[in-house]
Amino acid sequence: MSRLVRVGEVARELGVTPARLRQLADSGVVPSERSPGGHRVFDPGAVRSALARRSSSDFTQPRWTEPTWERLLPLAGLQEDAVWRDVVVDVLQDRLSPEGRSTAGYAFTEMLNNAIDHSGAADVRVAVWASRLEIRFEVSDDGRGALHHLQQRLGLEDAYDALGELTKGKTTTDPEHHSGEGIFFTSKAVDVFTLESAGLRWTVDNVRQDQAVGASDIDVGTRVRWEMDPATTTPIADVFGAYTDEDHQFSRTRTVVRLFGIGVRFVSRSEAKRLMRGLDRFKEVTLDFTGVEEVGQGFVDEVLRVWPRKHEGTLVTPVGMTGPVEFMVRRGLPSAAQPSGTGDA
Ligand SMILES: Nc1ncnc2c1ncn2[C@@H]1O[C@H](COP(=O)(O)OP(=O)(O)OP(=O)(O)O)[C@@H](O)[C@H]1O
Ligand SMILES: [Mg+2]
């Protein structure tokens, strides 16, 4: 948890009156706590996470208007690090902790580089919202669109399929010049990350450790937004460390099963194949079953027996299972590879 702040400060940040904020807190829309003295206090990270889940409501929409800093930049010859230096000088300056500066710089340059190298658009819109409690960024273009681009270049079925591939990491359309790391690591390094393209919105909420796919009104091009704590003390090296090995290779991933189906039941072998496709590019794959309510025998057999047998260089570890799912998974696992429990491995 980060620092706790009082009603007035959060209300100012959200552009509502303190009375309205108390109302929102009472109704549970905005999470809050009581200080030892009985005052209502807020954890800015938890507030960000709650608002991200309501990203299209009347109440949260105004957060994304009137940026502190905004530019429409021609992409020809644009250099992401030069734009980042301008953002730092113009708006961020001493707002960031050293760790916040590394994380923000990494995310910004990676997302702007994607627009430069992959979008095929004429220009890019960059916007920053900066306050004492949070910084928010947006990079958007009206180019070919990340999901359509991946779908076409990798020969995938549809944009939804492309999104599944993107969530795995090491997914790139240009392996000669790129390694498919930018979106994966950026999405894990900030508090809340969203990528919108082809009518889909992918949200990675690192405050609640949750991911979701929903609808978006962005059909053309790509819009990426992310939010973070400017005073964060988490070094970005910790984020890389969680997914790299001793040789600093990106050799581990964590794949959220729920993102690969419609609903909470995973029954068929073909769903399993879609989930596992290409994961042999990692040495260790953690499969997160959180939120999955039912799995079928064919699905489990493909994921935990057939696939690992064919790909002996990859260790597959299921986590986050409950009730009937855990039962089916335990039943389907070869006896040497029993999961370590329902929590994180
Ligand atoms: N703005 C965009 N427009 C079109 N395609 C995009 C855009 N952003 C990302 N993509 C697609 O998504 C893929 C994954 O992006 P990501 O940043 O994760 O990896 P990368 O850019 O290929 O490699 P790296 O970031 O490691 O240099 C890209 O290869 C590209 O096909
Ligand atoms: Mg990239």
Coordinates of C-alpha atoms and ligand atoms in Angstrom, one line a residue:
M1 CA 0.0 0.0 0.0
S2 CA 1.2 3.5 -0.7
R3 CA 0.6 6.6 1.5
L4 CA -2.9 7.5 2.6
V5 CA -4.4 10.9 1.7
R6 CA -7.4 12.9 3.0
V7 CA -10.7 13.6 1.3
G8 CA -9.9 17.2 0.2
E9 CA -6.8 16.2 -1.7
V10 CA -8.4 13.2 -3.5
A11 CA -11.5 15.3 -4.3
R12 CA -9.4 18.0 -5.9
E13 CA -7.6 15.4 -7.9
L14 CA -10.8 13.9 -9.2
G15 CA -12.5 17.2 -9.9
V16 CA -15.4 16.5 -7.5
T17 CA -16.6 18.2 -4.3
P18 CA -15.5 16.6 -1.0
A19 CA -19.2 15.9 -0.3
R20 CA -19.6 14.0 -3.6
L21 CA -16.4 12.1 -2.9
R22 CA -17.8 11.0 0.6
Q23 CA -20.9 9.9 -1.2
L24 CA -18.9 7.9 -3.7
A25 CA -16.9 6.4 -0.9
D26 CA -20.1 5.5 1.0
S27 CA -21.5 3.7 -2.0
G28 CA -18.2 1.8 -2.5
V29 CA -17.4 3.3 -5.9
V30 CA -14.2 4.8 -4.5
P31 CA -12.5 2.6 -1.9
S32 CA -11.6 4.3 1.4
E33 CA -10.5 3.5 4.9
R34 CA -10.6 5.1 8.3
S35 CA -7.6 6.6 9.9
P36 CA -6.9 5.8 13.6
G37 CA -8.5 9.2 14.3
G38 CA -11.7 8.2 12.4
H39 CA -11.1 10.3 9.3
R40 CA -11.8 9.0 5.9
V41 CA -8.5 8.3 4.1
F42 CA -7.7 7.1 0.6
D43 CA -5.0 5.0 -0.9
P44 CA -4.3 6.6 -4.3
G45 CA -3.3 3.3 -5.9
A46 CA -6.6 1.7 -4.9
V47 CA -8.5 4.7 -6.1
R48 CA -6.7 4.5 -9.5
S49 CA -7.5 0.8 -9.8
A50 CA -11.2 1.3 -8.9
L51 CA -11.6 4.1 -11.4
A52 CA -9.9 2.0 -14.2
R53 CA -12.6 -0.6 -13.8
R54 CA -15.2 2.1 -14.5
S55 CA -13.3 3.7 -17.3
S56 CA -16.4 4.5 -19.4
S57 CA -18.6 6.1 -16.7
D58 CA -19.6 9.7 -16.6
F59 CA -17.7 10.1 -13.4
T60 CA -14.3 8.8 -14.6
Q61 CA -14.3 10.2 -18.2
P62 CA -13.4 13.8 -17.2
R63 CA -10.1 12.4 -15.7
W64 CA -9.0 12.0 -19.3
T65 CA -9.8 15.5 -20.6
E66 CA -7.7 18.6 -20.4
P67 CA -4.2 17.2 -20.1
T68 CA -1.4 19.0 -18.4
W69 CA 0.7 18.6 -21.5
E70 CA -0.3 17.6 -25.0
R71 CA 1.3 17.4 -28.4
L72 CA 0.4 16.2 -31.9
L73 CA 3.8 15.1 -33.3
P74 CA 4.6 14.1 -36.9
L75 CA 6.1 10.6 -36.7
A76 CA 8.7 11.1 -39.5
G77 CA 12.1 11.3 -37.9
L78 CA 10.6 11.5 -34.4
Q79 CA 12.8 10.3 -31.5
E80 CA 11.1 9.0 -28.4
D81 CA 13.9 10.0 -26.0
A82 CA 13.9 13.6 -27.2
V83 CA 10.1 13.8 -26.6
W84 CA 10.6 12.2 -23.1
R85 CA 13.2 14.9 -22.3
D86 CA 10.7 17.6 -23.2
V87 CA 8.0 16.0 -21.0
V88 CA 10.4 15.8 -18.1
V89 CA 11.5 19.4 -18.5
D90 CA 8.0 20.8 -19.2
V91 CA 5.9 18.9 -16.6
L92 CA 7.5 16.3 -14.5
Q93 CA 10.8 17.8 -13.3
D94 CA 11.0 17.1 -9.5
R95 CA 7.6 15.4 -9.3
L96 CA 9.2 11.9 -9.7
S97 CA 11.1 9.7 -7.3
P98 CA 14.2 8.1 -8.8
E99 CA 12.3 4.9 -9.3
G100 CA 9.3 6.7 -10.7
R101 CA 11.6 8.4 -13.2
S102 CA 13.0 5.1 -14.5
T103 CA 9.6 3.5 -14.7
A104 CA 7.9 6.5 -16.3
G105 CA 10.8 6.9 -18.8
Y106 CA 10.8 3.3 -19.8
A107 CA 7.0 3.1 -20.3
F108 CA 6.9 6.4 -22.2
T109 CA 9.7 5.7 -24.6
E110 CA 8.6 2.1 -25.3
M111 CA 5.0 3.2 -26.1
L112 CA 6.1 6.1 -28.2
N113 CA 8.6 3.9 -30.0
N114 CA 5.7 1.5 -30.9
A115 CA 3.9 4.3 -32.6
I116 CA 7.0 5.3 -34.4
D117 CA 8.1 1.9 -35.5
H118 CA 4.8 0.0 -36.0
S119 CA 1.8 2.3 -36.5
G120 CA 2.3 3.5 -40.1
A121 CA 0.5 6.6 -39.1
A122 CA 1.4 10.2 -40.0
D123 CA 1.5 11.5 -36.5
V124 CA 1.0 10.6 -32.8
R125 CA -0.8 12.3 -30.0
V126 CA 1.0 12.4 -26.7
A127 CA -0.7 13.6 -23.5
V128 CA 0.3 13.8 -19.9
W129 CA -1.8 14.5 -16.8
A130 CA 0.4 15.3 -13.8
S131 CA -0.5 15.9 -10.2
R132 CA 1.0 15.3 -6.8
L133 CA -0.8 12.0 -6.4
E134 CA -0.5 10.4 -9.8
I135 CA 0.7 10.8 -13.3
R136 CA -1.2 9.5 -16.3
F137 CA 0.0 9.2 -19.9
E138 CA -1.6 8.6 -23.2
V139 CA 0.0 7.7 -26.6
S140 CA -2.4 7.3 -29.4
D141 CA -2.2 7.0 -33.2
D142 CA -4.6 6.4 -36.0
G143 CA -2.4 4.0 -37.8
R144 CA -2.9 0.3 -38.6
G145 CA -3.8 -0.6 -35.0
A146 CA -1.8 -3.0 -32.8
L147 CA -4.3 -5.8 -32.8
H148 CA -5.2 -5.8 -36.5
H149 CA -1.5 -5.5 -37.3
L150 CA -0.7 -8.6 -35.1
Q151 CA -3.7 -10.5 -36.5
Q152 CA -2.6 -9.9 -40.1
R153 CA 1.1 -10.4 -39.7
L154 CA 1.0 -13.4 -37.4
G155 CA -1.9 -15.0 -39.3
L156 CA -4.3 -15.1 -36.3
E157 CA -8.0 -15.6 -36.4
D158 CA -9.3 -12.3 -35.1
A159 CA -8.3 -9.3 -33.0
Y160 CA -9.3 -11.2 -29.8
D161 CA -6.9 -13.9 -30.8
A162 CA -4.2 -11.3 -31.4
L163 CA -4.8 -9.8 -27.9
G164 CA -4.3 -13.2 -26.4
E165 CA -0.9 -13.5 -28.1
L166 CA 0.1 -10.0 -27.0
T167 CA -0.6 -10.8 -23.4
K168 CA 1.9 -13.7 -23.5
G169 CA 4.9 -11.4 -24.1
K170 CA 7.7 -11.9 -26.7
T171 CA 5.0 -11.2 -29.4
T172 CA 6.4 -9.1 -32.3
T173 CA 5.7 -8.6 -35.9
D174 CA 9.3 -7.5 -36.5
P175 CA 11.6 -10.1 -34.9
E176 CA 14.6 -8.7 -36.8
H177 CA 14.5 -5.4 -35.0
H178 CA 12.3 -6.0 -32.0
S179 CA 11.9 -8.5 -29.2
G180 CA 8.3 -8.1 -28.2
E181 CA 9.0 -6.9 -24.7
G182 CA 7.8 -3.3 -24.7
I183 CA 4.1 -3.8 -24.0
F184 CA 4.6 -6.8 -21.7
F185 CA 7.0 -5.0 -19.4
T186 CA 5.2 -1.7 -19.5
S187 CA 1.9 -3.3 -18.6
K188 CA 3.5 -4.9 -15.6
A189 CA 5.6 -1.9 -14.4
V190 CA 2.9 0.8 -14.0
D191 CA -0.2 0.8 -11.7
V192 CA -2.9 0.5 -14.4
F193 CA -2.3 0.0 -18.1
T194 CA -4.8 -0.1 -20.9
L195 CA -4.3 -0.8 -24.6
E196 CA -7.2 -0.2 -27.0
S197 CA -7.4 -1.3 -30.6
A198 CA -9.8 -3.0 -32.9
G199 CA -12.8 -2.3 -30.6
L200 CA -11.1 -4.1 -27.6
R201 CA -9.7 -2.7 -24.4
W202 CA -7.1 -4.7 -22.5
T203 CA -6.6 -3.6 -18.9
V204 CA -3.8 -4.7 -16.7
D205 CA -4.4 -3.6 -13.1
N206 CA -1.3 -4.2 -11.1
V207 CA -2.8 -2.8 -7.9
R208 CA -5.4 -5.6 -7.7
Q209 CA -3.3 -8.0 -9.8
D210 CA -6.1 -8.4 -12.3
Q211 CA -6.5 -8.3 -16.0
A212 CA -9.6 -7.8 -18.1
V213 CA -10.8 -7.5 -21.7
G214 CA -13.7 -5.3 -22.6
A215 CA -15.2 -3.2 -25.4
S216 CA -13.6 0.1 -26.6
D217 CA -14.7 2.7 -29.0
I218 CA -11.2 2.8 -30.5
D219 CA -11.6 0.9 -33.8
V220 CA -8.8 2.7 -35.8
G221 CA -5.2 2.9 -34.6
T222 CA -4.0 2.2 -31.1
R223 CA -4.5 4.1 -27.8
V224 CA -2.4 3.2 -24.9
R225 CA -2.9 4.8 -21.4
W226 CA -1.2 4.2 -18.2
E227 CA -1.2 5.5 -14.6
M228 CA 1.3 5.4 -11.9
D229 CA 2.4 6.8 -8.6
P230 CA 5.1 9.5 -9.2
A231 CA 6.6 8.7 -5.8
T232 CA 6.8 4.9 -6.3
T233 CA 9.7 3.2 -4.6
T234 CA 9.5 0.0 -6.6
P235 CA 12.6 -0.2 -8.9
I236 CA 11.7 -1.2 -12.5
A237 CA 14.5 -3.8 -12.1
D238 CA 12.1 -5.8 -9.8
V239 CA 9.6 -6.0 -12.7
F240 CA 12.2 -7.3 -15.1
G241 CA 13.6 -9.6 -12.5
A242 CA 10.3 -11.4 -12.1
Y243 CA 10.3 -12.5 -15.8
T244 CA 14.0 -12.9 -16.6
D245 CA 16.6 -15.5 -15.7
E246 CA 20.2 -15.3 -14.4
D247 CA 21.3 -14.3 -17.9
H248 CA 18.7 -11.5 -18.0
Q249 CA 16.8 -13.3 -20.7
F250 CA 13.0 -12.9 -20.8
S251 CA 12.4 -16.5 -20.2
R252 CA 9.4 -16.5 -17.8
T253 CA 5.9 -15.5 -18.4
R254 CA 2.6 -15.5 -16.5
T255 CA -0.5 -16.1 -18.6
V256 CA -3.9 -15.3 -17.4
V257 CA -6.1 -18.2 -18.6
R258 CA -9.4 -16.2 -18.2
L259 CA -8.3 -13.9 -21.1
F260 CA -8.4 -16.7 -23.6
G261 CA -12.1 -17.6 -23.6
I262 CA -15.5 -16.1 -23.5
G263 CA -16.8 -16.6 -20.0
V264 CA -15.4 -18.7 -17.2
R265 CA -15.6 -22.2 -18.6
F266 CA -12.7 -23.8 -20.5
V267 CA -13.7 -27.1 -21.9
S268 CA -12.2 -27.8 -25.3
R269 CA -8.9 -28.9 -26.5
S270 CA -8.9 -26.1 -29.1
E271 CA -9.2 -23.4 -26.4
A272 CA -6.2 -25.1 -24.8
K273 CA -4.2 -25.0 -28.0
R274 CA -4.9 -21.3 -28.4
L275 CA -3.8 -20.7 -24.8
M276 CA -0.5 -22.7 -25.2
R277 CA 0.4 -21.6 -28.7
G278 CA 4.0 -20.4 -28.9
L279 CA 4.5 -20.6 -25.1
D280 CA 7.6 -22.8 -25.8
R281 CA 9.4 -19.5 -26.4
F282 CA 9.6 -19.4 -22.5
K283 CA 11.4 -21.7 -20.1
E284 CA 8.9 -21.2 -17.4
V285 CA 5.2 -20.5 -17.9
T286 CA 2.9 -19.8 -14.9
L287 CA -0.7 -20.3 -15.9
D288 CA -3.0 -18.2 -13.7
F289 CA -6.4 -19.8 -13.4
T290 CA -7.9 -17.0 -11.2
G291 CA -11.5 -16.5 -12.1
V292 CA -11.9 -19.7 -14.1
E293 CA -14.8 -21.6 -12.7
E294 CA -14.8 -24.8 -14.8
V295 CA -12.3 -26.7 -16.9
G296 CA -13.0 -29.8 -19.0
Q297 CA -11.0 -33.0 -19.2
G298 CA -9.9 -32.3 -22.8
F299 CA -8.7 -28.8 -21.9
V300 CA -6.7 -30.0 -18.9
D301 CA -5.2 -32.9 -20.7
E302 CA -4.0 -30.7 -23.6
V303 CA -2.6 -28.0 -21.3
L304 CA -0.9 -30.1 -18.6
R305 CA 0.0 -33.4 -20.3
V306 CA 0.0 -33.3 -24.1
W307 CA 1.6 -29.9 -24.5
P308 CA 4.3 -30.2 -21.8
R309 CA 5.3 -33.6 -23.3
K310 CA 5.8 -32.0 -26.7
H311 CA 7.7 -29.1 -25.2
E312 CA 10.1 -30.5 -22.6
G313 CA 12.1 -27.3 -22.4
T314 CA 9.2 -25.4 -20.8
L315 CA 8.0 -25.9 -17.3
V316 CA 4.3 -25.2 -16.9
T317 CA 3.0 -24.4 -13.4
P318 CA -0.7 -23.8 -12.8
V319 CA -1.7 -21.4 -10.0
G320 CA -4.8 -19.6 -8.7
M321 CA -7.2 -22.6 -8.9
T322 CA -10.1 -23.1 -6.7
G323 CA -12.7 -25.8 -6.1
P324 CA -13.7 -27.9 -9.1
V325 CA -10.9 -26.4 -11.2
E326 CA -8.3 -27.5 -8.8
F327 CA -9.8 -31.0 -8.6
M328 CA -9.7 -31.4 -12.4
V329 CA -6.2 -29.9 -12.7
R330 CA -4.8 -32.2 -10.0
R331 CA -6.4 -35.2 -11.7
G332 CA -4.9 -34.2 -15.0
L333 CA -1.4 -33.5 -13.9
P334 CA 1.4 -36.1 -14.2
S335 CA 2.1 -37.1 -10.6
A336 CA 5.6 -35.5 -10.6
A337 CA 4.2 -32.0 -11.3
Q338 CA 1.5 -31.4 -8.7
P339 CA 0.8 -27.7 -8.2
S340 CA 2.0 -26.0 -5.1
G341 CA -1.4 -24.9 -4.0
T342 CA -4.1 -22.4 -4.9
G343 CA -2.0 -19.3 -4.4
D344 CA 1.0 -18.0 -6.3
A345 CA 3.8 -20.4 -7.1
Ligands
LIG1 N1 1.0 1.7 -32.2 C1 1.1 0.5 -32.8 N2 0.6 0.3 -34.1 C2 0.7 -0.9 -34.7 N3 1.2 -2.0 -34.2 C3 1.6 -1.9 -32.9 C4 1.6 -0.7 -32.2 N4 2.1 -0.9 -30.9 C5 2.4 -2.2 -30.9 N5 2.1 -2.8 -32.1 C6 2.3 -4.3 -32.4 O1 2.5 -5.0 -31.2 C7 3.7 -5.7 -31.2 C8 4.2 -5.8 -29.8 O2 4.6 -4.6 -29.3 P1 5.8 -4.6 -28.2 O3 6.1 -3.2 -27.9 O4 5.4 -5.4 -27.1 O5 7.0 -5.3 -29.0 P2 7.9 -4.8 -30.1 O6 7.8 -3.4 -30.3 O7 7.7 -5.7 -31.3 O8 9.4 -5.1 -29.5 P3 10.2 -4.3 -28.4 O9 9.2 -3.4 -27.7 O10 10.8 -5.3 -27.5 O11 11.1 -3.4 -29.2 C9 4.6 -5.0 -32.2 O12 5.5 -5.9 -32.8 C10 3.6 -4.5 -33.2 O13 3.3 -5.5 -34.2
MG2 MG 7.8 -2.1 -28.7

